[in-house]
Coordinates of C-alpha atoms in Angstrom, one line a residue:
Chain C
X1 CA 19.0 -22.4 -57.7
X2 CA 18.1 -25.6 -56.0
X3 CA 19.1 -25.8 -52.4
X4 CA 21.2 -28.9 -51.9
X5 CA 22.3 -28.0 -48.3
X6 CA 21.6 -30.9 -46.0
X7 CA 18.4 -30.8 -43.9
X8 CA 18.5 -30.0 -40.2
X9 CA 18.1 -32.9 -37.9
X10 CA 15.5 -32.9 -35.2
X11 CA 18.2 -32.1 -32.6
X12 CA 19.5 -29.2 -34.8
X13 CA 16.0 -27.8 -35.2
X14 CA 15.1 -27.9 -31.4
X15 CA 18.4 -27.1 -29.7
X16 CA 18.3 -23.4 -29.8
X17 CA 14.6 -23.2 -28.9
X18 CA 15.3 -25.6 -26.0
X19 CA 18.2 -23.4 -24.7
X20 CA 16.1 -20.3 -25.0
X21 CA 13.2 -21.9 -23.1
X22 CA 15.3 -23.3 -20.4
X23 CA 16.8 -19.9 -19.8
X24 CA 13.3 -18.4 -19.7
X25 CA 12.1 -21.0 -17.4
X26 CA 15.1 -20.4 -15.0
X27 CA 14.2 -16.6 -15.2
X28 CA 10.5 -17.3 -14.4
X29 CA 11.4 -19.4 -11.4
X30 CA 14.3 -17.4 -10.0
X31 CA 12.2 -14.3 -9.1
X32 CA 10.0 -16.7 -7.2
X33 CA 12.9 -18.2 -5.1
X34 CA 14.5 -15.0 -3.9
X35 CA 14.8 -11.2 -4.2
X36 CA 17.6 -8.8 -5.2
X37 CA 20.1 -11.0 -7.2
X38 CA 17.4 -13.6 -7.9
X39 CA 15.1 -10.8 -9.3
X40 CA 18.1 -9.4 -11.3
X41 CA 18.7 -12.7 -12.9
X42 CA 15.1 -13.0 -13.8
X43 CA 14.9 -9.5 -15.4
X44 CA 18.1 -10.1 -17.4
X45 CA 17.3 -13.6 -18.6
X46 CA 13.6 -13.2 -19.4
X47 CA 14.1 -9.6 -20.6
X48 CA 16.9 -10.5 -22.9
X49 CA 14.8 -13.2 -24.6
X50 CA 11.8 -10.9 -24.9
X51 CA 13.7 -8.1 -26.3
X52 CA 15.8 -10.3 -28.6
X53 CA 12.9 -12.2 -30.1
X54 CA 10.9 -8.9 -30.6
X55 CA 13.8 -7.3 -32.4
X56 CA 14.8 -10.4 -34.5
X57 CA 11.2 -11.0 -35.7
X58 CA 11.0 -7.3 -36.6
X59 CA 14.3 -6.7 -38.2
X60 CA 16.2 -10.0 -38.9
X61 CA 16.4 -10.9 -42.6
X62 CA 17.1 -14.4 -43.8
X63 CA 17.5 -16.0 -47.2
X64 CA 17.5 -19.8 -46.7
X65 CA 18.9 -20.4 -50.1
X66 CA 22.5 -19.9 -49.4
Chain F
X1 CA 13.4 -39.2 -35.7
X2 CA 11.4 -37.3 -38.2
X3 CA 7.7 -38.0 -38.1
X4 CA 5.9 -39.9 -40.7
X5 CA 3.8 -37.9 -43.3
X6 CA 0.7 -39.3 -41.5
X7 CA 1.8 -38.2 -38.0
X8 CA 2.6 -34.8 -39.3
X9 CA -0.8 -34.5 -40.8
X10 CA -2.5 -35.6 -37.6
X11 CA -0.4 -33.2 -35.4
X12 CA -1.1 -30.4 -37.8
X13 CA -4.9 -30.9 -37.6
X14 CA -4.6 -31.1 -33.8
X15 CA -2.7 -27.8 -33.8
X16 CA -5.2 -26.2 -36.3
X17 CA -8.4 -27.2 -34.5
X18 CA -7.2 -26.7 -30.9
X19 CA -6.0 -23.3 -31.9
X20 CA -9.1 -22.3 -33.9
X21 CA -11.5 -23.2 -31.0
X22 CA -9.7 -21.3 -28.3
X23 CA -8.0 -18.4 -30.2
X24 CA -10.7 -15.8 -29.9
X25 CA -10.8 -16.4 -26.1
X26 CA -7.0 -16.4 -25.8
X27 CA -6.8 -13.1 -27.6
X28 CA -9.4 -11.7 -25.2
X29 CA -7.3 -13.0 -22.3
X30 CA -4.1 -11.6 -23.7
X31 CA -5.7 -8.2 -24.3
X32 CA -7.5 -7.9 -21.0
X33 CA -4.5 -9.4 -19.2
X34 CA -2.1 -6.6 -20.5
X35 CA -3.6 -3.8 -18.2
X36 CA -4.2 -6.3 -15.4
X37 CA -0.4 -6.9 -15.1
X38 CA -0.2 -3.3 -13.9
X39 CA -3.4 -3.5 -11.8
X40 CA -1.8 -2.2 -8.6
X41 CA 0.2 0.6 -10.4
X42 CA -3.0 1.7 -12.2
X43 CA -4.9 1.7 -8.9
X44 CA -2.2 3.7 -7.1
X45 CA -2.0 6.1 -10.0
X46 CA -5.7 6.7 -10.4
X47 CA -6.1 6.9 -6.6
X48 CA -3.1 7.8 -4.8
X49 CA -3.6 7.3 -1.0
X50 CA -2.1 9.7 1.4
X51 CA -0.8 7.7 4.3
X52 CA 0.0 9.4 7.6
X53 CA 3.6 9.3 8.4
X54 CA 3.7 7.1 11.5
X55 CA 6.0 4.3 12.6
X56 CA 5.4 1.1 10.5
X57 CA 5.2 -1.1 13.5
X58 CA 2.3 0.7 15.0
X59 CA -0.8 -1.4 15.0
X60 CA -4.4 -0.1 15.2
X61 CA -7.0 -1.9 17.2
X62 CA -8.8 -4.5 15.2
X63 CA -11.7 -4.3 17.6
X64 CA -12.0 -0.6 16.9
X65 CA -11.8 -1.2 13.1
X66 CA -14.6 -3.8 13.5
X67 CA -16.7 -1.3 15.6
X68 CA -16.2 1.4 13.1
X69 CA -17.2 -0.9 10.2
X70 CA -20.3 -2.0 12.0
X71 CA -21.2 1.5 12.7
X72 CA -21.0 2.3 9.0
X73 CA -23.0 -0.8 8.0
X74 CA -25.5 -1.4 10.8
X75 CA -26.9 -5.0 10.8
X76 CA -24.2 -6.4 8.4
X77 CA -21.7 -9.1 9.4
X78 CA -17.9 -8.5 9.4
X79 CA -16.7 -11.5 7.4
X80 CA -12.9 -11.0 6.7
X81 CA -10.1 -8.7 7.5
X82 CA -7.4 -8.6 4.7
X83 CA -3.9 -7.2 5.1
X84 CA -2.6 -5.6 2.0
X85 CA 0.9 -7.0 1.1
X86 CA 2.3 -3.7 -0.2
X87 CA 0.3 -0.8 1.3
X88 CA -0.2 -0.2 5.1
X89 CA -3.9 -1.0 4.8
X90 CA -6.4 -3.4 6.0
X91 CA -9.5 -4.2 4.0
X92 CA -12.7 -5.1 5.8
X93 CA -15.1 -7.3 3.9
X94 CA -18.7 -7.1 5.1
X95 CA -21.8 -9.1 4.0
X96 CA -25.4 -9.0 4.7
X97 CA -24.9 -12.5 6.0
X98 CA -21.7 -14.4 6.6
X99 CA -22.2 -16.2 3.2
X100 CA -20.7 -13.3 1.3
X101 CA -19.6 -13.2 -2.3
X102 CA -17.4 -10.8 -4.2
X103 CA -20.3 -9.0 -6.0
X104 CA -22.4 -8.4 -2.9
X105 CA -19.7 -7.6 -0.4
X106 CA -19.1 -4.2 1.1
X107 CA -15.5 -3.1 1.4
X108 CA -14.0 -0.6 3.8
X109 CA -10.4 0.4 3.9
X110 CA -8.5 1.4 7.1
X111 CA -4.9 2.5 7.8
X112 CA -3.6 -0.6 9.6
X113 CA -1.3 1.6 11.8
X114 CA -3.7 4.3 12.9
X115 CA -7.0 2.8 12.3
X116 CA -8.1 5.8 10.2
X117 CA -10.9 5.1 7.7
X118 CA -9.5 5.6 4.2
X119 CA -11.6 6.6 1.2
X120 CA -10.2 4.0 -1.2
X121 CA -12.5 2.9 -4.0
X122 CA -14.0 -0.6 -3.3
X123 CA -12.0 -3.4 -5.1
X124 CA -15.2 -4.7 -6.6
X125 CA -16.1 -1.7 -8.8
X126 CA -14.6 0.2 -11.6
X127 CA -12.8 -0.6 -14.9
X128 CA -10.1 -2.8 -13.4
X129 CA -12.6 -5.0 -11.6
X130 CA -14.6 -5.2 -14.8
X131 CA -11.4 -6.3 -16.7
X132 CA -10.5 -8.8 -14.0
X133 CA -14.0 -10.3 -14.0
X134 CA -14.0 -10.4 -17.8
X135 CA -10.6 -12.0 -17.8
X136 CA -11.4 -14.6 -15.1
X137 CA -15.1 -15.5 -15.7
X138 CA -16.2 -13.8 -19.0
X139 CA -18.6 -12.0 -16.5
X140 CA -20.4 -15.3 -16.0
X141 CA -19.2 -16.5 -12.6
X142 CA -18.2 -20.1 -12.0
X143 CA -19.5 -21.4 -15.4
X144 CA -17.4 -18.8 -17.2
X145 CA -14.4 -19.6 -15.2
X146 CA -14.6 -23.3 -15.9
X147 CA -15.2 -22.6 -19.6
X148 CA -12.1 -20.5 -19.8
X149 CA -10.3 -23.4 -18.0
X150 CA -11.4 -25.7 -20.8
X151 CA -10.1 -23.1 -23.4
X152 CA -6.9 -23.0 -21.4
X153 CA -6.5 -26.9 -21.8
X154 CA -7.1 -26.5 -25.6
X155 CA -4.5 -23.7 -25.6
X156 CA -2.0 -26.0 -23.9
X157 CA -2.8 -28.7 -26.5
X158 CA -2.3 -26.1 -29.2
X159 CA 1.1 -25.1 -27.9
X160 CA 2.4 -28.7 -27.6
X161 CA 1.1 -29.6 -31.1
X162 CA 2.7 -26.4 -32.3
X163 CA 6.1 -27.6 -31.0
X164 CA 5.7 -30.8 -33.0
X165 CA 4.6 -29.2 -36.3
X166 CA 7.4 -26.8 -36.0
X167 CA 10.0 -29.2 -37.1
X168 CA 8.8 -29.9 -40.7
X169 CA 8.8 -26.2 -41.4
X170 CA 12.4 -25.7 -40.1
X171 CA 14.4 -28.3 -42.0
X172 CA 16.2 -25.6 -43.9
X173 CA 15.8 -22.7 -41.6
X174 CA 17.7 -21.5 -38.5
X175 CA 15.7 -20.6 -35.3
X176 CA 14.0 -17.1 -35.5
X177 CA 14.7 -16.7 -39.3
X178 CA 12.1 -14.7 -41.0
X179 CA 11.9 -14.8 -44.9
X180 CA 10.7 -11.4 -45.8
X181 CA 11.2 -11.7 -49.6
X182 CA 8.8 -14.6 -50.1
X183 CA 5.5 -12.8 -49.6
X184 CA 3.3 -11.9 -46.6
X185 CA 2.2 -15.4 -45.9
X186 CA 5.7 -16.9 -45.6
X187 CA 6.8 -13.9 -43.5
X188 CA 4.0 -14.3 -41.0
X189 CA 4.5 -18.1 -40.9
X190 CA 8.2 -17.4 -39.9
X191 CA 7.1 -14.7 -37.3
X192 CA 4.5 -17.2 -35.9
X193 CA 7.2 -20.0 -35.6
X194 CA 9.8 -17.6 -34.1
X195 CA 7.7 -15.9 -31.5
X196 CA 5.8 -19.0 -30.8
X197 CA 8.8 -21.2 -30.1
X198 CA 10.7 -18.6 -28.2
X199 CA 7.8 -18.0 -25.8
X200 CA 6.7 -21.6 -25.2
X201 CA 7.8 -21.9 -21.6
X202 CA 6.3 -18.5 -20.7
X203 CA 2.9 -19.2 -22.4
X204 CA 2.8 -22.7 -20.8
X205 CA 3.5 -21.3 -17.3
X206 CA 0.9 -18.5 -17.6
X207 CA -1.5 -20.9 -19.3
X208 CA -1.3 -23.7 -16.9
X209 CA -1.4 -21.4 -13.9
X210 CA -4.4 -19.7 -15.5
X211 CA -6.2 -23.1 -15.8
X212 CA -5.4 -23.7 -12.1
X213 CA -6.9 -20.3 -11.1
X214 CA -10.1 -21.1 -13.0
X215 CA -10.5 -23.9 -10.4
X216 CA -10.3 -21.6 -7.3
X217 CA -13.9 -21.8 -6.3
X218 CA -14.2 -25.6 -6.5
X219 CA -10.9 -26.1 -4.8
X220 CA -12.0 -23.7 -2.0
X221 CA -15.2 -25.7 -1.6
X222 CA -13.1 -28.9 -1.5
X223 CA -11.0 -27.4 1.3
X224 CA -14.1 -26.2 3.2
X225 CA -15.5 -29.7 3.1
X226 CA -12.2 -31.3 3.9
X227 CA -9.7 -29.7 6.3
X228 CA -12.0 -27.0 7.6
X229 CA -14.9 -29.4 8.2
X230 CA -12.6 -31.8 10.0
X231 CA -11.6 -28.9 12.4
X232 CA -15.2 -27.9 12.8
X233 CA -16.3 -31.5 13.6
X234 CA -14.1 -31.7 16.7
X235 CA -16.3 -29.0 18.2
X236 CA -19.6 -30.5 17.0
X237 CA -22.3 -30.1 19.7
X238 CA -20.8 -27.2 21.5
X239 CA -22.2 -23.8 21.0
X240 CA -20.3 -20.5 20.9
X241 CA -21.5 -17.5 22.6
X242 CA -21.8 -14.5 20.3
X243 CA -18.4 -12.7 19.9
X244 CA -16.8 -14.4 22.8
X245 CA -13.4 -13.0 21.9
X246 CA -12.5 -10.1 19.7
X247 CA -10.0 -10.0 16.9
X248 CA -7.5 -8.0 19.1
X249 CA -7.3 -10.8 21.6
X250 CA -7.0 -13.3 18.8
X251 CA -4.1 -11.5 17.2
X252 CA -2.4 -11.1 20.6
X253 CA -2.7 -14.7 21.4
X254 CA -1.3 -15.6 18.0
X255 CA 1.7 -13.3 18.3
X256 CA 2.4 -14.6 21.9
X257 CA 2.9 -18.0 20.3
X258 CA 4.4 -16.9 16.9
X259 CA 6.1 -13.6 17.5
X260 CA 7.2 -13.1 13.8
X261 CA 3.8 -14.1 12.4
X262 CA 3.0 -12.1 9.2
X263 CA -0.8 -11.9 9.1
X264 CA -2.4 -11.7 5.7
X265 CA -6.0 -12.7 6.4
X266 CA -8.3 -13.2 9.3
X267 CA -11.6 -15.0 8.9
X268 CA -14.3 -14.4 11.5
X269 CA -16.1 -17.4 13.3
X270 CA -18.9 -18.6 11.1
X271 CA -17.5 -17.2 7.9
X272 CA -16.9 -19.4 4.8
X273 CA -13.2 -19.8 5.6
X274 CA -13.5 -20.4 9.3
X275 CA -15.6 -22.7 11.6
X276 CA -18.5 -21.6 13.7
X277 CA -16.2 -22.1 16.7
X278 CA -12.9 -20.7 15.3
X279 CA -11.1 -17.9 13.8
X280 CA -8.7 -18.8 11.1
X281 CA -5.7 -16.5 10.4
X282 CA -3.6 -17.0 7.3
X283 CA 0.1 -16.4 7.8
X284 CA 2.6 -15.6 5.1
X285 CA 6.0 -17.2 5.3
X286 CA 8.8 -14.8 6.0
X287 CA 11.3 -15.7 3.3
X288 CA 10.9 -14.9 -0.4
X289 CA 10.5 -18.6 -1.1
X290 CA 7.8 -19.2 1.5
X291 CA 6.0 -15.9 1.6
X292 CA 3.3 -17.3 -0.8
X293 CA 3.1 -20.5 1.1
X294 CA 0.2 -19.8 3.5
X295 CA -0.1 -21.5 6.9
X296 CA -3.3 -21.4 8.7
X297 CA -3.5 -20.6 12.4
X298 CA -6.8 -21.9 14.0
X299 CA -7.8 -20.1 17.2
X300 CA -10.6 -20.9 19.5
X301 CA -13.2 -18.1 19.4
X302 CA -14.4 -18.8 22.9
X303 CA -11.1 -18.6 24.6
X304 CA -8.7 -17.0 22.0
X305 CA -6.3 -20.0 22.5
X306 CA -4.3 -21.1 19.6
X307 CA -5.5 -24.4 18.5
X308 CA -2.8 -25.2 16.1
X309 CA -1.0 -24.1 12.9
X310 CA -1.8 -26.1 9.8
X311 CA -0.3 -26.2 6.4
X312 CA -2.8 -25.8 3.6
X313 CA -3.5 -28.9 1.5
X314 CA -1.3 -29.3 -1.7
X315 CA -4.1 -27.9 -4.0
X316 CA -4.4 -24.6 -2.1
X317 CA -0.6 -24.4 -2.1
X318 CA -0.7 -24.9 -5.9
X319 CA -3.3 -22.1 -6.2
X320 CA -1.1 -19.8 -4.0
X321 CA 1.9 -20.3 -6.2
X322 CA -0.1 -20.0 -9.3
X323 CA -1.3 -16.4 -8.6
X324 CA 2.1 -14.7 -8.9
X325 CA 3.3 -16.9 -11.8
X326 CA 0.1 -16.0 -13.6
X327 CA 0.1 -12.2 -13.1
X328 CA 3.9 -11.7 -13.0
X329 CA 3.7 -9.5 -9.9
X330 CA 6.5 -11.2 -8.0
X331 CA 9.6 -9.5 -9.2
X332 CA 9.0 -5.7 -9.1
X333 CA 8.1 -3.4 -12.0
X334 CA 10.8 -4.8 -14.4
X335 CA 9.3 -8.2 -14.3
X336 CA 5.8 -6.7 -15.0
X337 CA 7.2 -4.9 -18.1
X338 CA 8.8 -8.1 -19.3
X339 CA 5.4 -9.9 -18.6
X340 CA 3.7 -7.3 -20.8
X341 CA 6.3 -7.7 -23.6
X342 CA 5.9 -11.4 -23.6
X343 CA 2.1 -10.9 -23.6
X344 CA 2.4 -8.8 -26.6
X345 CA 4.6 -11.5 -28.3
X346 CA 1.8 -14.0 -27.5
X347 CA -0.6 -11.6 -29.2
X348 CA 1.6 -11.7 -32.2
X349 CA 1.7 -15.5 -32.2
X350 CA -2.1 -15.6 -31.9
X351 CA -2.6 -12.9 -34.5
X352 CA -0.2 -14.5 -37.0
X353 CA -1.8 -17.8 -36.4
X354 CA -5.2 -16.4 -37.2
X355 CA -3.8 -14.6 -40.3
X356 CA -2.2 -17.9 -41.5
X357 CA -5.6 -19.6 -41.3
X358 CA -7.5 -16.8 -42.9
X359 CA -4.8 -16.6 -45.7
X360 CA -4.6 -20.3 -46.2
X361 CA -6.2 -20.3 -49.6
X362 CA -7.2 -23.7 -50.8
X363 CA -4.0 -25.4 -49.9
X364 CA -4.8 -26.3 -46.3
X365 CA -3.1 -29.5 -45.1
X366 CA -1.4 -29.9 -48.5
X367 CA 1.3 -27.5 -47.4
X368 CA 2.7 -30.0 -44.9
X369 CA 2.8 -32.6 -47.7
X370 CA 4.6 -30.3 -49.9
X371 CA 7.3 -29.9 -47.3
X372 CA 7.7 -33.6 -47.0
X373 CA 7.8 -34.1 -50.7
X374 CA 10.6 -31.5 -50.9
X375 CA 12.4 -33.2 -48.1
X376 CA 12.3 -36.6 -49.7
X377 CA 13.5 -35.2 -53.0
X378 CA 16.5 -33.7 -51.3
X379 CA 17.2 -36.8 -49.2
X380 CA 17.3 -39.0 -52.3
X381 CA 20.0 -36.7 -53.6
X382 CA 22.0 -36.4 -50.4
X383 CA 21.1 -38.9 -47.7
X384 CA 21.8 -37.5 -44.2
X385 CA 22.3 -40.0 -41.4
X386 CA 20.3 -38.9 -38.3
X387 CA 18.0 -36.6 -40.1
X388 CA 15.5 -39.5 -40.7
X389 CA 14.9 -42.5 -38.6

C-alpha cells in the first residue's frame, strides 16, 4: 500500500532530537556547576536519555506504513 | 526549508568522507576511552593503598618530603609537588634536570598528612598509562596528539553534516524509529540515525574538549612564553641563591595570606611552570563551580613573600574545564557509568556507520536521490505547506 501520509516538516523532524539534546546538555553542565542535587539532576537526565535510547534502538519496532 | 537535491548530495558527501577518514581513529578513541573513564577506580582496585588513620588536617613537612625524595634519587632535581584531589597523597615529580617530561620523570608518592613514603606504582607505567598515551598521542608524542586533534575536527564536521543529512531520511519516520522488517541495512541505518541524533550534544562536548586537550602542550608553551615570561622578566638580572627558601616556608607564607587556599600543585623555582626566581603554586577554587578554575600564586623564592595571585589566561581555563568534560570524572561513579553507556552508544553509531558504508552496494549517493524522488512524488499528490520552501 502506498503511503499517502503527509511528510514531516523540518521542525517536526528535529524537534524531539532538539529536546533530547538540550536536556542532555543541561545534564552535562549541571554536574559541573554543583554537587548533590546538581549531580542528581545530571544522573537522571543524562542517564534517562542513555538508557532510553539504548532500549529503544534494541527493542522498539516501527512500521512506517501506517 | 527542505534542502535542494544538490545541497543534500553535497552534505551527504561531506558526511561520508569526513566520517570515513576519521572513523578508525574515533573507534580507537572510544575503545581506549572506555576503560580510561574508570582510570582512578581501576588504579584503586589494582593497588589499594592503606592510609594511616590520622586527622585529615594534619600536614607533613614538605621540606622533609623533599629531603626524602632527594635521598632516594641523589643528584636529581625535584621539579613539582602534586596534591591528589581525592586521596591524601602528594606525588613528587623528579627529573635528571628541571626540563622534565612525562616519560623520563621519576615519581614518588607520599602520605600528605604523615609524610610516609607510599609504594604506589608510578603513574607513567602500566596498562592504564599505555592506554592513556595511546588515547592521547597514538604513542607518538606531540605530532600524534595534533594528528588526533585534526581527526577530532573531522569528527565534528561529520557530526554536524550528519545532523543535516538526517532530515531527508526521516520524512516519514518518527525519532528513534527502527524498521526491523526491512532488512539489515535499513535496520542499521535507523539505529545509526537514532543513536547518532540522541547523542549529538554528548559526542560534541567530548569531541570538542578532546580537540582542546590535544593542544595542551602548545598552549602550555604559549603560557610559558607569555604570562610566565612576563613575571620572570621583572626579575631579570637578579640571581637567586640556591634553595633560598624551602617549600614549607612558601606554603606557610601563602596560607598566612590566603587561609583557605586549596593547593593542588607546587612548581619549584627553575622548573618549566615557574620562573628561576619564583615558586608558583596552583590553587583550586573552593566551590564546585570554581574548583577547576585554577589561580596561580607566585611567591618570591628568595624571601618566601607572596608576589601576587593571578588568574590563568583564558586558554588555560579552557583546558582546565575541558578535562572533566572530556573524561566525565566530575559527577561521581554514576556519571562515569553514564559516560561509559554513551561511549558504547557512540561505538554503535560509528560501527553502524562503517557497516552502512561497507554494505552500500553499488547505490552510493543514489540513495539520497531516491528519497527525494519519493518525496516529490508524494508532494505532487498531497502538497504540504511548510514541508518545502
